[in-house]
Each structure stands twice: as structure tokens, then as C-alpha cells.
PDB file of N, CA and C in Angstrom:
ATOM      1  N   UNK A  24       0.882  -1.241  -0.223  1.00 53.00           N
ATOM      2  CA  UNK A  24      -0.152   0.071  -0.092  1.00 53.00           C
ATOM      3  C   UNK A  24       0.927   1.054  -0.161  1.00 53.00           C
ATOM      4  N   UNK A  25       0.675   2.194  -0.691  1.00 58.00           N
ATOM      5  CA  UNK A  25       1.422   3.269  -0.960  1.00 58.00           C
ATOM      6  C   UNK A  25       0.508   4.605  -0.161  1.00 58.00           C
ATOM      7  N   UNK A  26       1.414   5.397   0.444  1.00 55.00           N
ATOM      8  CA  UNK A  26       1.001   6.467   1.536  1.00 55.00           C
ATOM      9  C   UNK A  26       0.351   7.431   0.401  1.00 55.00           C
ATOM     10  N   UNK A  27      -0.378   8.195   1.027  1.00 57.00           N
ATOM     11  CA  UNK A  27      -1.113   9.529   0.284  1.00 57.00           C
ATOM     12  C   UNK A  27      -1.047  10.499   1.204  1.00 57.00           C
ATOM     13  N   UNK A  28      -1.664  11.551   0.860  1.00 58.00           N
ATOM     14  CA  UNK A  28      -2.045  12.676   1.716  1.00 58.00           C
ATOM     15  C   UNK A  28      -2.901  12.406   2.899  1.00 58.00           C
ATOM     16  N   UNK A  29      -3.664  11.507   2.743  1.00 57.00           N
ATOM     17  CA  UNK A  29      -4.337  10.932   4.196  1.00 57.00           C
ATOM     18  C   UNK A  29      -3.975  10.362   4.942  1.00 57.00           C
ATOM     19  N   UNK A  30      -2.484   9.964   4.992  1.00 58.00           N
ATOM     20  CA  UNK A  30      -1.507   9.413   5.766  1.00 58.00           C
ATOM     21  C   UNK A  30      -1.134  10.277   6.832  1.00 58.00           C
ATOM     22  N   UNK A  31      -1.134  11.358   6.691  1.00 59.00           N
ATOM     23  CA  UNK A  31      -0.706  12.752   7.974  1.00 59.00           C
ATOM     24  C   UNK A  31      -2.003  12.970   8.477  1.00 59.00           C
ATOM     25  N   UNK A  32      -3.191  12.664   8.095  1.00 64.00           N
ATOM     26  CA  UNK A  32      -4.257  13.266   8.488  1.00 64.00           C
ATOM     27  C   UNK A  32      -4.564  12.352   9.845  1.00 64.00           C
ATOM     28  N   UNK A  33      -4.723  13.169  11.005  1.00 63.00           N
ATOM     29  CA  UNK A  33      -5.076  12.467  12.225  1.00 63.00           C
ATOM     30  C   UNK A  33      -6.441  12.000  12.362  1.00 63.00           C
ATOM     31  N   UNK A  34      -7.337  12.618  11.619  1.00 68.00           N
ATOM     32  CA  UNK A  34      -8.887  12.270  11.717  1.00 68.00           C
ATOM     33  C   UNK A  34      -9.062  10.828  11.016  1.00 68.00           C
ATOM     34  N   UNK A  35      -8.267  10.616  10.069  1.00 69.00           N
ATOM     35  CA  UNK A  35      -8.215   9.213   9.443  1.00 69.00           C
ATOM     36  C   UNK A  35      -7.816   8.047  10.578  1.00 69.00           C
ATOM     37  N   UNK A  36      -7.007   8.550  11.367  1.00 71.00           N
ATOM     38  CA  UNK A  36      -6.602   7.736  12.483  1.00 71.00           C
ATOM     39  C   UNK A  36      -7.522   7.433  13.356  1.00 71.00           C
ATOM     40  N   UNK A  37      -8.613   8.402  13.729  1.00 74.00           N
ATOM     41  CA  UNK A  37      -9.749   7.786  14.497  1.00 74.00           C
ATOM     42  C   UNK A  37     -10.672   7.098  13.780  1.00 74.00           C
ATOM     43  N   UNK A  38     -10.993   7.196  12.418  1.00 74.00           N
ATOM     44  CA  UNK A  38     -11.755   6.276  11.573  1.00 74.00           C
ATOM     45  C   UNK A  38     -10.741   4.890  11.551  1.00 74.00           C
ATOM     46  N   UNK A  39      -9.804   4.752  11.458  1.00 74.00           N
ATOM     47  CA  UNK A  39      -8.816   3.625  11.274  1.00 74.00           C
ATOM     48  C   UNK A  39      -9.009   2.820  12.541  1.00 74.00           C
ATOM     49  N   UNK A  40      -8.686   3.799  13.751  1.00 77.00           N
ATOM     50  CA  UNK A  40      -8.736   3.097  15.068  1.00 77.00           C
ATOM     51  C   UNK A  40     -10.146   2.571  15.477  1.00 77.00           C
ATOM     52  N   UNK A  41     -11.142   2.918  15.328  1.00 80.00           N
ATOM     53  CA  UNK A  41     -12.567   2.786  15.143  1.00 80.00           C
ATOM     54  C   UNK A  41     -12.714   1.370  14.519  1.00 80.00           C
ATOM     55  N   UNK A  42     -12.244   1.254  13.173  1.00 78.00           N
ATOM     56  CA  UNK A  42     -12.441  -0.006  12.437  1.00 78.00           C
ATOM     57  C   UNK A  42     -11.442  -1.030  13.125  1.00 78.00           C
ATOM     58  N   UNK A  43     -10.357  -0.779  13.367  1.00 78.00           N
ATOM     59  CA  UNK A  43      -9.479  -1.624  13.902  1.00 78.00           C
ATOM     60  C   UNK A  43      -9.848  -2.341  15.457  1.00 78.00           C
ATOM     61  N   UNK A  44     -10.637  -1.333  16.326  1.00 83.00           N
ATOM     62  CA  UNK A  44     -10.884  -2.202  17.226  1.00 83.00           C
ATOM     63  C   UNK A  44     -12.375  -2.716  17.061  1.00 83.00           C
ATOM     64  N   UNK A  45     -13.256  -2.197  16.433  1.00 85.00           N
ATOM     65  CA  UNK A  45     -14.476  -2.886  15.842  1.00 85.00           C
ATOM     66  C   UNK A  45     -14.392  -3.980  15.059  1.00 85.00           C
ATOM     67  N   UNK A  46     -13.781  -4.182  14.074  1.00 85.00           N
ATOM     68  CA  UNK A  46     -13.662  -4.983  12.828  1.00 85.00           C
ATOM     69  C   UNK A  46     -12.431  -5.789  12.671  1.00 85.00           C
ATOM     70  N   UNK A  47     -11.150  -5.159  13.485  1.00 79.00           N
ATOM     71  CA  UNK A  47     -10.033  -5.724  13.466  1.00 79.00           C
ATOM     72  C   UNK A  47      -9.146  -5.437  11.913  1.00 79.00           C
ATOM     73  N   UNK A  48      -9.875  -4.556  11.206  1.00 77.00           N
ATOM     74  CA  UNK A  48      -8.939  -4.193   9.994  1.00 77.00           C
ATOM     75  C   UNK A  48      -8.772  -2.866   9.946  1.00 77.00           C
ATOM     76  N   UNK A  49      -8.086  -2.420   9.058  1.00 69.00           N
ATOM     77  CA  UNK A  49      -7.614  -0.955   8.593  1.00 69.00           C
ATOM     78  C   UNK A  49      -8.607  -0.537   7.531  1.00 69.00           C
ATOM     79  N   UNK A  50      -8.770   0.868   7.729  1.00 67.00           N
ATOM     80  CA  UNK A  50      -9.651   1.428   6.297  1.00 67.00           C
ATOM     81  C   UNK A  50      -8.537   1.455   5.068  1.00 67.00           C
ATOM     82  N   UNK A  51      -9.207   0.791   3.946  1.00 65.00           N
ATOM     83  CA  UNK A  51      -8.308   0.270   2.934  1.00 65.00           C
ATOM     84  C   UNK A  51      -7.675   1.706   2.282  1.00 65.00           C
ATOM     85  N   UNK A  52      -8.507   2.578   1.938  1.00 63.00           N
ATOM     86  CA  UNK A  52      -8.055   3.516   1.284  1.00 63.00           C
ATOM     87  C   UNK A  52      -7.103   4.688   2.259  1.00 63.00           C
ATOM     88  N   UNK A  53      -6.857   4.428   3.450  1.00 67.00           N
ATOM     89  CA  UNK A  53      -6.017   5.176   4.384  1.00 67.00           C
ATOM     90  C   UNK A  53      -4.869   4.523   4.902  1.00 67.00           C
ATOM     91  N   UNK A  54      -3.930   4.997   4.708  1.00 66.00           N
ATOM     92  CA  UNK A  54      -2.505   4.293   5.324  1.00 66.00           C
ATOM     93  C   UNK A  54      -2.392   4.012   6.729  1.00 66.00           C
ATOM     94  N   UNK A  55      -1.990   3.034   6.932  1.00 66.00           N
ATOM     95  CA  UNK A  55      -1.900   2.876   8.826  1.00 66.00           C
ATOM     96  C   UNK A  55      -1.194   3.856   9.401  1.00 66.00           C
ATOM     97  N   UNK A  56      -0.330   4.579   8.731  1.00 71.00           N
ATOM     98  CA  UNK A  56       0.583   5.469   9.509  1.00 71.00           C
ATOM     99  C   UNK A  56      -0.243   6.568  10.097  1.00 71.00           C
ATOM    100  N   UNK A  57      -1.435   6.911   9.517  1.00 71.00           N
ATOM    101  CA  UNK A  57      -2.237   7.911  10.317  1.00 71.00           C
ATOM    102  C   UNK A  57      -2.494   7.511  11.806  1.00 71.00           C
ATOM    103  N   UNK A  58      -2.177   6.378  12.077  1.00 72.00           N
ATOM    104  CA  UNK A  58      -2.464   5.926  13.681  1.00 72.00           C
ATOM    105  C   UNK A  58      -1.454   6.597  14.478  1.00 72.00           C
ATOM    106  N   UNK A  59      -0.239   6.667  13.728  1.00 77.00           N
ATOM    107  CA  UNK A  59       1.083   7.520  14.431  1.00 77.00           C
ATOM    108  C   UNK A  59       0.644   8.891  14.204  1.00 77.00           C
ATOM    109  N   UNK A  60      -0.012   9.534  13.305  1.00 75.00           N
ATOM    110  CA  UNK A  60      -0.382  11.051  13.334  1.00 75.00           C
ATOM    111  C   UNK A  60      -1.402  11.065  14.603  1.00 75.00           C
ATOM    112  N   UNK A  61      -2.230  10.092  14.581  1.00 77.00           N
ATOM    113  CA  UNK A  61      -3.452  10.461  15.625  1.00 77.00           C
ATOM    114  C   UNK A  61      -2.585  10.395  17.203  1.00 77.00           C
ATOM    115  N   UNK A  62      -1.510   9.523  17.179  1.00 81.00           N
ATOM    116  CA  UNK A  62      -0.913   9.574  18.389  1.00 81.00           C
ATOM    117  C   UNK A  62      -0.172  10.695  18.653  1.00 81.00           C
ATOM    118  N   UNK A  63       0.444  11.153  17.651  1.00 81.00           N
ATOM    119  CA  UNK A  63       1.317  12.468  17.847  1.00 81.00           C
ATOM    120  C   UNK A  63       0.485  13.829  18.114  1.00 81.00           C
ATOM    121  N   UNK A  64      -0.762  13.551  17.582  1.00 77.00           N
ATOM    122  CA  UNK A  64      -1.615  14.884  18.071  1.00 77.00           C
ATOM    123  C   UNK A  64      -2.103  14.931  19.384  1.00 77.00           C
ATOM    124  N   UNK A  65      -2.217  13.473  19.916  1.00 81.00           N
ATOM    125  CA  UNK A  65      -2.745  13.379  21.113  1.00 81.00           C
ATOM    126  C   UNK A  65      -1.539  13.813  21.950  1.00 81.00           C
ATOM    127  N   UNK A  66      -0.450  13.219  21.801  1.00 85.00           N
ATOM    128  CA  UNK A  66       1.063  13.735  22.682  1.00 85.00           C
ATOM    129  C   UNK A  66       0.732  15.255  22.611  1.00 85.00           C
ATOM    130  N   UNK A  67       0.851  15.869  21.250  1.00 79.00           N
ATOM    131  CA  UNK A  67       0.870  17.293  21.333  1.00 79.00           C
ATOM    132  C   UNK A  67      -0.221  18.158  22.068  1.00 79.00           C
ATOM    133  N   UNK A  68      -1.243  17.357  21.951  1.00 78.00           N
ATOM    134  CA  UNK A  68      -2.405  18.125  22.741  1.00 78.00           C
ATOM    135  C   UNK A  68      -1.978  18.305  24.548  1.00 78.00           C
ATOM    136  N   UNK A  69      -1.527  16.923  24.730  1.00 83.00           N
ATOM    137  CA  UNK A  69      -1.152  16.822  25.992  1.00 83.00           C
ATOM    138  C   UNK A  69      -0.141  17.905  26.639  1.00 83.00           C
ATOM    139  N   UNK A  70       0.914  18.018  25.602  1.00 84.00           N
ATOM    140  CA  UNK A  70       1.956  18.986  25.931  1.00 84.00           C
ATOM    141  C   UNK A  70       1.581  20.309  25.933  1.00 84.00           C
ATOM    142  N   UNK A  71       1.166  20.586  24.498  1.00 79.00           N
ATOM    143  CA  UNK A  71       0.987  22.065  24.174  1.00 79.00           C
ATOM    144  C   UNK A  71      -0.490  22.487  23.920  1.00 79.00           C
ATOM    145  N   UNK A  72      -1.675  21.793  24.558  1.00 73.00           N
ATOM    146  CA  UNK A  72      -2.771  22.352  24.659  1.00 73.00           C
ATOM    147  C   UNK A  72      -3.417  22.230  23.132  1.00 73.00           C
ATOM    148  N   UNK A  73      -4.078  23.157  22.714  1.00 70.00           N
ATOM    149  CA  UNK A  73      -4.706  23.070  21.547  1.00 70.00           C
ATOM    150  C   UNK A  73      -3.968  23.822  20.553  1.00 70.00           C
ATOM    151  N   UNK A  74      -2.834  23.616  20.527  1.00 71.00           N
ATOM    152  CA  UNK A  74      -1.850  24.510  19.473  1.00 71.00           C
ATOM    153  C   UNK A  74      -2.228  23.578  18.101  1.00 71.00           C
ATOM    154  N   UNK A  75      -2.617  22.312  17.955  1.00 69.00           N
ATOM    155  CA  UNK A  75      -2.596  21.705  16.663  1.00 69.00           C
ATOM    156  C   UNK A  75      -3.870  22.395  15.817  1.00 69.00           C
ATOM    157  N   UNK A  76      -5.065  22.556  16.957  1.00 70.00           N
ATOM    158  CA  UNK A  76      -6.275  22.758  16.213  1.00 70.00           C
ATOM    159  C   UNK A  76      -6.140  24.231  16.103  1.00 70.00           C
ATOM    160  N   UNK A  77      -5.658  25.034  16.828  1.00 70.00           N
ATOM    161  CA  UNK A  77      -5.519  26.553  16.532  1.00 70.00           C
ATOM    162  C   UNK A  77      -4.459  26.933  15.561  1.00 70.00           C
ATOM    163  N   UNK A  78      -3.449  26.305  15.192  1.00 72.00           N
ATOM    164  CA  UNK A  78      -2.539  26.785  14.154  1.00 72.00           C
ATOM    165  C   UNK A  78      -1.957  26.137  13.136  1.00 72.00           C
ATOM    166  N   UNK A  79      -2.243  24.693  13.305  1.00 70.00           N
ATOM    167  CA  UNK A  79      -1.766  23.861  12.108  1.00 70.00           C
ATOM    168  C   UNK A  79      -3.147  23.191  11.248  1.00 70.00           C
ATOM    169  N   UNK A  80      -4.194  23.154  11.825  1.00 71.00           N
ATOM    170  CA  UNK A  80      -5.402  22.372  11.213  1.00 71.00           C
ATOM    171  C   UNK A  80      -5.882  23.243  10.185  1.00 71.00           C
ATOM    172  N   UNK A  81      -6.197  23.186   9.138  1.00 73.00           N
ATOM    173  CA  UNK A  81      -6.497  24.251   8.011  1.00 73.00           C
ATOM    174  C   UNK A  81      -8.142  24.389   8.231  1.00 73.00           C
ATOM    175  N   UNK A  82      -8.689  23.722   9.272  1.00 75.00           N
ATOM    176  CA  UNK A  82     -10.137  23.997   9.456  1.00 75.00           C
ATOM    177  C   UNK A  82     -10.353  25.256  10.339  1.00 75.00           C
ATOM    178  N   UNK A  83      -9.193  25.888  11.013  1.00 74.00           N
ATOM    179  CA  UNK A  83      -9.151  27.089  11.799  1.00 74.00           C
ATOM    180  C   UNK A  83      -9.275  28.239  10.638  1.00 74.00           C
ATOM    181  N   UNK A  84      -8.755  27.979   9.551  1.00 78.00           N
ATOM    182  CA  UNK A  84      -8.684  29.075   8.589  1.00 78.00           C
ATOM    183  C   UNK A  84      -9.815  29.328   8.121  1.00 78.00           C
ATOM    184  N   UNK A  85     -10.587  28.084   7.637  1.00 82.00           N
ATOM    185  CA  UNK A  85     -12.182  27.914   6.926  1.00 82.00           C
ATOM    186  C   UNK A  85     -13.103  28.642   8.080  1.00 82.00           C
ATOM    187  N   UNK A  86     -12.883  28.604   9.347  1.00 82.00           N
ATOM    188  CA  UNK A  86     -13.769  29.047  10.338  1.00 82.00           C
ATOM    189  C   UNK A  86     -13.697  30.473  10.287  1.00 82.00           C
ATOM    190  N   UNK A  87     -12.398  31.282  10.473  1.00 85.00           N
ATOM    191  CA  UNK A  87     -12.142  32.314  10.146  1.00 85.00           C
ATOM    192  C   UNK A  87     -12.771  33.201   8.882  1.00 85.00           C
ATOM    193  N   UNK A  88     -12.788  32.456   8.012  1.00 88.00           N
ATOM    194  CA  UNK A  88     -13.370  32.995   6.413  1.00 88.00           C
ATOM    195  C   UNK A  88     -14.809  32.925   6.638  1.00 88.00           C
ATOM    196  N   UNK A  89     -15.309  32.087   7.188  1.00 88.00           N
ATOM    197  CA  UNK A  89     -16.742  32.266   7.403  1.00 88.00           C
ATOM    198  C   UNK A  89     -17.523  33.084   8.321  1.00 88.00           C
ATOM    199  N   UNK A  90     -16.460  33.163   9.343  1.00 87.00           N
ATOM    200  CA  UNK A  90     -16.904  34.023  10.415  1.00 87.00           C
ATOM    201  C   UNK A  90     -16.833  35.520   9.600  1.00 87.00           C
ATOM    202  N   UNK A  91     -15.736  36.025   9.002  1.00 90.00           N
ATOM    203  CA  UNK A  91     -15.622  37.352   8.368  1.00 90.00           C
ATOM    204  C   UNK A  91     -16.802  37.327   7.307  1.00 90.00           C
ATOM    205  N   UNK A  92     -16.960  36.548   6.602  1.00 91.00           N
ATOM    206  CA  UNK A  92     -18.368  36.675   5.458  1.00 91.00           C
ATOM    207  C   UNK A  92     -19.457  36.749   6.231  1.00 91.00           C
ATOM    208  N   UNK A  93     -19.742  36.029   7.263  1.00 88.00           N
ATOM    209  CA  UNK A  93     -21.149  36.389   8.245  1.00 88.00           C
ATOM    210  C   UNK A  93     -21.057  37.756   8.753  1.00 88.00           C
ATOM    211  N   UNK A  94     -19.817  38.347   9.237  1.00 88.00           N
ATOM    212  CA  UNK A  94     -19.827  39.654   9.835  1.00 88.00           C
ATOM    213  C   UNK A  94     -20.128  40.624   8.605  1.00 88.00           C
ATOM    214  N   UNK A  95     -19.832  40.072   7.324  1.00 91.00           N
ATOM    215  CA  UNK A  95     -19.759  41.330   6.272  1.00 91.00           C
ATOM    216  C   UNK A  95     -21.463  41.127   5.936  1.00 91.00           C
ATOM    217  N   UNK A  96     -21.781  40.078   5.656  1.00 90.00           N
ATOM    218  CA  UNK A  96     -23.401  39.912   5.224  1.00 90.00           C
ATOM    219  C   UNK A  96     -24.507  40.098   6.110  1.00 90.00           C
ATOM    220  N   UNK A  97     -24.052  39.697   7.489  1.00 88.00           N
ATOM    221  CA  UNK A  97     -25.112  39.685   8.371  1.00 88.00           C
ATOM    222  C   UNK A  97     -25.227  41.205   9.375  1.00 88.00           C
ATOM    223  N   UNK A  98     -24.236  41.753   9.124  1.00 84.00           N
ATOM    224  CA  UNK A  98     -23.849  43.209  10.238  1.00 84.00           C
ATOM    225  C   UNK A  98     -24.406  43.108  11.284  1.00 84.00           C
ATOM    226  N   UNK A  99     -25.556  43.824  11.414  1.00 83.00           N
ATOM    227  CA  UNK A  99     -26.194  43.944  12.894  1.00 83.00           C
ATOM    228  C   UNK A  99     -26.501  42.586  13.502  1.00 83.00           C
ATOM    229  N   UNK A 100     -26.962  41.603  12.504  1.00 81.00           N
ATOM    230  CA  UNK A 100     -27.792  40.604  13.109  1.00 81.00           C
ATOM    231  C   UNK A 100     -26.379  39.410  13.370  1.00 81.00           C
ATOM    232  N   UNK A 101     -25.325  39.768  13.082  1.00 81.00           N
ATOM    233  CA  UNK A 101     -24.186  39.034  13.288  1.00 81.00           C
ATOM    234  C   UNK A 101     -23.947  38.560  14.807  1.00 81.00           C
ATOM    235  N   UNK A 102     -23.902  37.055  15.099  1.00 79.00           N
ATOM    236  CA  UNK A 102     -23.748  36.446  16.354  1.00 79.00           C
ATOM    237  C   UNK A 102     -24.638  36.999  17.548  1.00 79.00           C
ATOM    238  N   UNK A 103     -25.842  37.075  17.204  1.00 84.00           N
ATOM    239  CA  UNK A 103     -26.991  37.640  18.181  1.00 84.00           C
ATOM    240  C   UNK A 103     -27.949  36.436  18.125  1.00 84.00           C
ATOM    241  N   UNK A 104     -28.136  35.945  19.463  1.00 83.00           N
ATOM    242  CA  UNK A 104     -28.703  34.716  19.712  1.00 83.00           C
ATOM    243  C   UNK A 104     -30.120  35.515  20.517  1.00 83.00           C
ATOM    244  N   UNK A 105     -31.408  34.918  20.029  1.00 86.00           N
ATOM    245  CA  UNK A 105     -32.687  35.548  20.802  1.00 86.00           C
ATOM    246  C   UNK A 105     -32.420  34.935  22.270  1.00 86.00           C
ATOM    247  N   UNK A 106     -33.097  36.112  23.330  1.00 86.00           N
ATOM    248  CA  UNK A 106     -32.796  35.704  24.738  1.00 86.00           C
ATOM    249  C   UNK A 106     -33.261  34.342  25.075  1.00 86.00           C
ATOM    250  N   UNK A 107     -34.515  34.108  24.703  1.00 89.00           N
ATOM    251  CA  UNK A 107     -35.139  32.801  25.042  1.00 89.00           C
ATOM    252  C   UNK A 107     -34.345  31.543  24.616  1.00 89.00           C
ATOM    253  N   UNK A 108     -33.813  31.645  23.547  1.00 89.00           N
ATOM    254  CA  UNK A 108     -33.077  30.424  22.815  1.00 89.00           C
ATOM    255  C   UNK A 108     -31.453  30.349  23.672  1.00 89.00           C
ATOM    256  N   UNK A 109     -31.028  31.550  24.006  1.00 86.00           N
ATOM    257  CA  UNK A 109     -30.012  31.694  24.743  1.00 86.00           C
ATOM    258  C   UNK A 109     -29.940  30.934  26.038  1.00 86.00           C
ATOM    259  N   UNK A 110     -31.296  31.266  26.785  1.00 88.00           N
ATOM    260  CA  UNK A 110     -31.413  30.496  28.065  1.00 88.00           C
ATOM    261  C   UNK A 110     -31.425  29.173  28.061  1.00 88.00           C
ATOM    262  N   UNK A 111     -32.109  28.604  26.900  1.00 88.00           N
ATOM    263  CA  UNK A 111     -32.414  27.128  26.775  1.00 88.00           C
ATOM    264  C   UNK A 111     -30.880  26.422  26.444  1.00 88.00           C
ATOM    265  N   UNK A 112     -30.277  26.915  25.461  1.00 85.00           N
ATOM    266  CA  UNK A 112     -28.960  26.627  25.122  1.00 85.00           C
ATOM    267  C   UNK A 112     -27.651  26.730  25.939  1.00 85.00           C
ATOM    268  N   UNK A 113     -27.977  27.578  27.123  1.00 85.00           N
ATOM    269  CA  UNK A 113     -26.883  27.981  27.965  1.00 85.00           C
ATOM    270  C   UNK A 113     -27.088  26.776  29.016  1.00 85.00           C
ATOM    271  N   UNK A 114     -28.280  26.123  29.342  1.00 85.00           N
ATOM    272  CA  UNK A 114     -28.442  24.993  30.097  1.00 85.00           C
ATOM    273  C   UNK A 114     -27.987  23.534  29.656  1.00 85.00           C
ATOM    274  N   UNK A 115     -27.298  23.639  28.223  1.00 81.00           N
ATOM    275  CA  UNK A 115     -26.893  22.470  27.755  1.00 81.00           C
ATOM    276  C   UNK A 115     -25.395  22.056  28.202  1.00 81.00           C
ATOM    277  N   UNK A 116     -24.772  23.146  28.691  1.00 76.00           N
ATOM    278  CA  UNK A 116     -23.552  22.926  29.130  1.00 76.00           C
ATOM    279  C   UNK A 116     -23.571  22.089  30.516  1.00 76.00           C
ATOM    280  N   UNK A 117     -24.744  22.095  31.433  1.00 76.00           N
ATOM    281  CA  UNK A 117     -24.802  21.096  32.479  1.00 76.00           C
ATOM    282  C   UNK A 117     -25.029  19.936  32.056  1.00 76.00           C
ATOM    283  N   UNK A 118     -25.899  19.746  30.968  1.00 73.00           N
ATOM    284  CA  UNK A 118     -26.233  18.433  30.514  1.00 73.00           C
ATOM    285  C   UNK A 118     -24.951  17.554  29.679  1.00 73.00           C
ATOM    286  N   UNK A 119     -24.286  18.370  29.229  1.00 68.00           N
ATOM    287  CA  UNK A 119     -22.853  17.814  28.740  1.00 68.00           C
ATOM    288  C   UNK A 119     -21.803  17.356  29.782  1.00 68.00           C
ATOM    289  N   UNK A 120     -21.707  18.201  30.593  1.00 62.00           N
ATOM    290  CA  UNK A 120     -21.071  17.599  31.868  1.00 62.00           C
ATOM    291  C   UNK A 120     -21.397  16.842  32.741  1.00 62.00           C
ATOM    292  N   UNK A 121     -22.697  16.387  32.556  1.00 57.00           N
ATOM    293  CA  UNK A 121     -23.297  15.589  33.724  1.00 57.00           C
ATOM    294  C   UNK A 121     -23.338  15.873  34.990  1.00 57.00           C
ATOM    295  N   UNK A 122     -23.248  17.026  35.446  1.00 51.00           N
ATOM    296  CA  UNK A 122     -23.404  17.607  36.758  1.00 51.00           C
ATOM    297  C   UNK A 122     -24.663  18.450  36.900  1.00 51.00           C
ATOM    298  N   UNK A 123     -25.254  18.642  38.027  1.00 49.00           N
ATOM    299  CA  UNK A 123     -26.652  19.379  38.418  1.00 49.00           C
ATOM    300  C   UNK A 123     -26.373  20.453  38.827  1.00 49.00           C
ATOM    301  N   UNK A 124     -27.130  21.453  38.819  1.00 46.00           N
ATOM    302  CA  UNK A 124     -26.874  22.641  39.365  1.00 46.00           C
ATOM    303  C   UNK A 124     -26.224  22.752  40.588  1.00 46.00           C
TER     304      UNK A 124
END
């Protein structure tokens, strides 16, 4: 099997790890070396926090571009949530944590 760009993607490592645990097989189109990329990502997250997500991952750039476009297109309505919806959504953090008030 030859390596491709997917070999350095840690997200492919998540899929491969899931298949490895559930089926005992690798994803055929993804090189097994992405498990090492996933391990490196996890180690770097422990050592340097969210450095990978903030500086290396290209999704950060895409999020910034979408945010800037939204700011220009929506202007006064950008990043505003109605008060009732905000109250309901703010309770979600307690459900996710699994703690009570």
C-alpha cells in the first residue's frame, strides 16, 4: 500500500482506530501510518494544549473566513441569539458535563 496525503491526517487515524477495534481491519484507502499521526496529535495536545487545532489544522482558517463573511453579510444580526433560545442553550453545558446545578 502506498502512502497518500491521507496518511498524515489524524482524523483518518480516528476512523482507522475505530475500524481496528470494531472489525480488526484497517480502512483500505487510508494508510496505517495515520495511527501514528493520531498518536502524535494526542501527545501534542497533552503537552501544548490546543496548538494543533489553533495553528496547524486548516479548519481554523475556514472558520475564520466563514466568520468574516458572516460579519459582512449579516452586519447588525451577526452573532446574536434571541434571549429565550440563549437561556435554553446555556443549560446544555450542564447536560454535557453531567453535573447538576
